PDB file of C-alpha atoms in Angstrom:
ATOM      1  CA  MET A   1       8.538  -2.710   2.179  1.00 78.00           C
ATOM      2  CA  THR A   2      10.151  -3.928  -1.029  1.00 84.00           C
ATOM      3  CA  VAL A   3       8.623  -4.052  -4.513  1.00 86.00           C
ATOM      4  CA  ARG A   4      10.386  -5.930  -7.326  1.00 81.00           C
ATOM      5  CA  ASP A   5       9.932  -6.392 -11.062  1.00 81.00           C
ATOM      6  CA  GLY A   6      12.478  -8.514 -12.906  1.00 77.00           C
ATOM      7  CA  GLU A   7      11.150  -7.893 -16.396  1.00 78.00           C
ATOM      8  CA  SER A   8      10.569  -4.378 -17.795  1.00 86.00           C
ATOM      9  CA  GLY A   9      11.327  -2.449 -14.590  1.00 88.00           C
ATOM     10  CA  LEU A  10       9.118  -0.537 -12.208  1.00 90.00           C
ATOM     11  CA  SER A  11       7.504   2.762 -13.142  1.00 90.00           C
ATOM     12  CA  GLY A  12       5.647   3.676  -9.955  1.00 92.00           C
ATOM     13  CA  VAL A  13       4.585   2.675  -6.473  1.00 93.00           C
ATOM     14  CA  GLU A  14       1.699   4.096  -4.460  1.00 95.00           C
ATOM     15  CA  ILE A  15       0.964   3.449  -0.794  1.00 95.00           C
ATOM     16  CA  GLN A  16      -2.465   4.241   0.671  1.00 96.00           C
ATOM     17  CA  ILE A  17      -3.483   4.103   4.313  1.00 97.00           C
ATOM     18  CA  ARG A  18      -7.268   3.911   4.562  1.00 96.00           C
ATOM     19  CA  ASP A  19     -10.047   3.608   7.079  1.00 96.00           C
ATOM     20  CA  PRO A  20     -11.964   0.464   6.048  1.00 93.00           C
ATOM     21  CA  GLN A  21     -15.232   2.213   6.965  1.00 94.00           C
ATOM     22  CA  GLY A  22     -14.410   5.247   4.794  1.00 94.00           C
ATOM     23  CA  ARG A  23     -14.842   7.776   7.615  1.00 95.00           C
ATOM     24  CA  TRP A  24     -11.643   9.754   6.968  1.00 96.00           C
ATOM     25  CA  GLN A  25      -9.624  10.871   3.953  1.00 97.00           C
ATOM     26  CA  LYS A  26      -6.959   8.321   3.017  1.00 97.00           C
ATOM     27  CA  VAL A  27      -3.231   9.029   3.176  1.00 97.00           C
ATOM     28  CA  VAL A  28      -1.558   8.630  -0.242  1.00 97.00           C
ATOM     29  CA  ARG A  29       2.190   8.448  -0.867  1.00 95.00           C
ATOM     30  CA  ALA A  30       3.257   8.109  -4.511  1.00 94.00           C
ATOM     31  CA  TYR A  31       6.768   7.346  -5.732  1.00 92.00           C
ATOM     32  CA  ASP A  32       8.244   7.511  -9.234  1.00 88.00           C
ATOM     33  CA  VAL A  33      10.509   4.506  -9.590  1.00 86.00           C
ATOM     34  CA  ASP A  34      13.404   3.833 -11.942  1.00 82.00           C
ATOM     35  CA  GLY A  35      14.764   0.294 -11.850  1.00 83.00           C
ATOM     36  CA  ASN A  36      13.719  -3.226 -10.925  1.00 85.00           C
ATOM     37  CA  ILE A  37      13.529  -2.816  -7.154  1.00 86.00           C
ATOM     38  CA  PHE A  38      12.080  -0.214  -4.788  1.00 84.00           C
ATOM     39  CA  SER A  39      12.420  -0.268  -1.011  1.00 87.00           C
ATOM     40  CA  THR A  40      11.094   2.093   1.618  1.00 87.00           C
ATOM     41  CA  SER A  41      10.081   2.113   5.248  1.00 87.00           C
ATOM     42  CA  ILE A  42       6.535   3.092   6.111  1.00 84.00           C
ATOM     43  CA  SER A  43       5.994   5.293   9.129  1.00 88.00           C
ATOM     44  CA  TRP A  44       2.576   6.715   9.983  1.00 93.00           C
ATOM     45  CA  ASP A  45       1.763   9.156  12.763  1.00 94.00           C
ATOM     46  CA  ARG A  46      -1.898   7.988  12.848  1.00 95.00           C
ATOM     47  CA  THR A  47      -3.035  11.172  11.071  1.00 96.00           C
ATOM     48  CA  PHE A  48      -5.327  10.849   8.053  1.00 97.00           C
ATOM     49  CA  ALA A  49      -5.129  13.365   5.182  1.00 96.00           C
ATOM     50  CA  ASP A  50      -7.994  15.418   6.655  1.00 96.00           C
ATOM     51  CA  GLY A  51      -6.127  15.777   9.976  1.00 96.00           C
ATOM     52  CA  THR A  52      -8.128  13.153  11.895  1.00 96.00           C
ATOM     53  CA  LEU A  53      -6.096  11.178  14.421  1.00 96.00           C
ATOM     54  CA  ALA A  54      -6.874   7.483  13.942  1.00 96.00           C
ATOM     55  CA  PRO A  55      -8.395   5.895  17.046  1.00 95.00           C
ATOM     56  CA  VAL A  56      -7.677   2.371  18.263  1.00 94.00           C
ATOM     57  CA  GLY A  57      -8.519  -0.089  15.485  1.00 94.00           C
ATOM     58  CA  GLU A  58      -7.321  -1.720  12.293  1.00 95.00           C
ATOM     59  CA  TYR A  59      -6.574   0.224   9.100  1.00 96.00           C
ATOM     60  CA  ASP A  60      -5.919  -0.926   5.541  1.00 95.00           C
ATOM     61  CA  VAL A  61      -2.610  -0.357   3.764  1.00 95.00           C
ATOM     62  CA  LEU A  62      -2.853  -0.742  -0.005  1.00 94.00           C
ATOM     63  CA  VAL A  63       0.366  -0.949  -2.039  1.00 93.00           C
ATOM     64  CA  LYS A  64       0.011  -0.524  -5.797  1.00 94.00           C
ATOM     65  CA  ALA A  65       2.878  -1.105  -8.226  1.00 92.00           C
ATOM     66  CA  SER A  66       3.142  -0.626 -11.980  1.00 91.00           C
ATOM     67  CA  ASP A  67       5.877  -1.499 -14.431  1.00 90.00           C
ATOM     68  CA  LEU A  68       7.115  -0.025 -17.699  1.00 89.00           C
ATOM     69  CA  ALA A  69       5.199  -2.648 -19.715  1.00 90.00           C
ATOM     70  CA  GLY A  70       1.878  -1.404 -18.302  1.00 90.00           C
ATOM     71  CA  ASN A  71       1.373  -4.236 -15.821  1.00 89.00           C
ATOM     72  CA  PHE A  72      -0.185  -3.479 -12.460  1.00 89.00           C
ATOM     73  CA  ALA A  73      -0.338  -5.296  -9.125  1.00 91.00           C
ATOM     74  CA  GLN A  74      -1.561  -4.502  -5.658  1.00 93.00           C
ATOM     75  CA  GLU A  75      -1.356  -6.008  -2.203  1.00 92.00           C
ATOM     76  CA  THR A  76      -3.263  -5.178   0.970  1.00 92.00           C
ATOM     77  CA  ALA A  77      -1.971  -5.325   4.536  1.00 91.00           C
ATOM     78  CA  HIS A  78      -3.209  -3.867   7.819  1.00 92.00           C
ATOM     79  CA  ILE A  79      -1.995  -1.546  10.543  1.00 92.00           C
ATOM     80  CA  LEU A  80      -3.297  -2.324  14.017  1.00 91.00           C
ATOM     81  CA  ILE A  81      -3.456   0.462  16.589  1.00 91.00           C
ATOM     82  CA  PRO A  82      -3.863  -1.445  19.845  1.00 89.00           C
ATOM     83  CA  ALA A  83      -5.641  -0.280  22.964  1.00 88.00           C
ATOM     84  CA  PRO A  84      -3.246   1.132  25.576  1.00 85.00           C
ATOM     85  CA  GLY A  85      -1.380  -1.586  27.465  1.00 78.00           C
ATOM     86  CA  ILE A  86      -1.737  -4.198  24.693  1.00 65.00           C
ATOM     87  CA  THR A  87       1.347  -5.234  22.718  1.00 68.00           C
ATOM     88  CA  PRO A  88       0.530  -6.377  19.168  1.00 61.00           C
ATOM     89  CA  SER A  89       2.394  -9.269  17.553  1.00 64.00           C
ATOM     90  CA  PRO A  90       4.705  -8.336  14.649  1.00 66.00           C
ATOM     91  CA  LEU A  91       3.096  -8.097  11.207  1.00 60.00           C
ATOM     92  CA  PRO A  92       4.422 -10.236   8.340  1.00 60.00           C
ATOM     93  CA  THR A  93       6.329  -8.570   5.507  1.00 61.00           C
ATOM     94  CA  ARG A  94       5.185  -8.876   1.898  1.00 60.00           C
ATOM     95  CA  GLN A  95       6.701  -8.350  -1.521  1.00 58.00           C
ATOM     96  CA  VAL A  96       4.559  -7.058  -4.374  1.00 57.00           C
ATOM     97  CA  GLU A  97       5.344  -7.933  -7.980  1.00 59.00           C
ATOM     98  CA  PRO A  98       3.289  -6.530 -10.869  1.00 57.00           C
ATOM     99  CA  ALA A  99       1.069  -9.197 -12.363  1.00 57.00           C
ATOM    100  CA  GLU A 100       0.733  -9.691 -16.066  1.00 56.00           C
ATOM    101  CA  THR A 101      -2.247  -7.875 -17.535  1.00 50.00           C
ATOM    102  CA  ARG A 102      -3.804  -8.643 -20.879  1.00 51.00           C
ATOM    103  CA  THR A 103      -5.612  -6.329 -23.231  1.00 47.00           C
ATOM    104  CA  LEU A 104      -8.506  -7.808 -25.163  1.00 53.00           C
ATOM    105  CA  LEU A 105      -8.699  -6.628 -28.737  1.00 55.00           C
ATOM    106  CA  PRO A 106     -11.959  -6.660 -30.713  1.00 55.00           C
ATOM    107  CA  THR A 107     -12.128  -9.215 -33.510  1.00 43.00           C
TER     108      THR A 107
END
């Protein structure tokens, strides 16, 4: 996974692995980032934060990124745990770039 910001620079990246039905406590990995690019590999042993081993199914991966200017972006992907004997097709890769945010000021 690679996150880029060509403007002010990244300040943080957070990766969450979640059960879409909310049955188990999500896995959260947070990274302090210094620079315009952050890369990491994601490896998950199917264990949620409460110790539950994820059964066969599809799970959400949420990547959140923020930059030094206060902008924030997020992207969602999925992890598929196939039934035994089934080979899943490769998942596409994605790049997340913080989107511009605007603050409304009272007039």
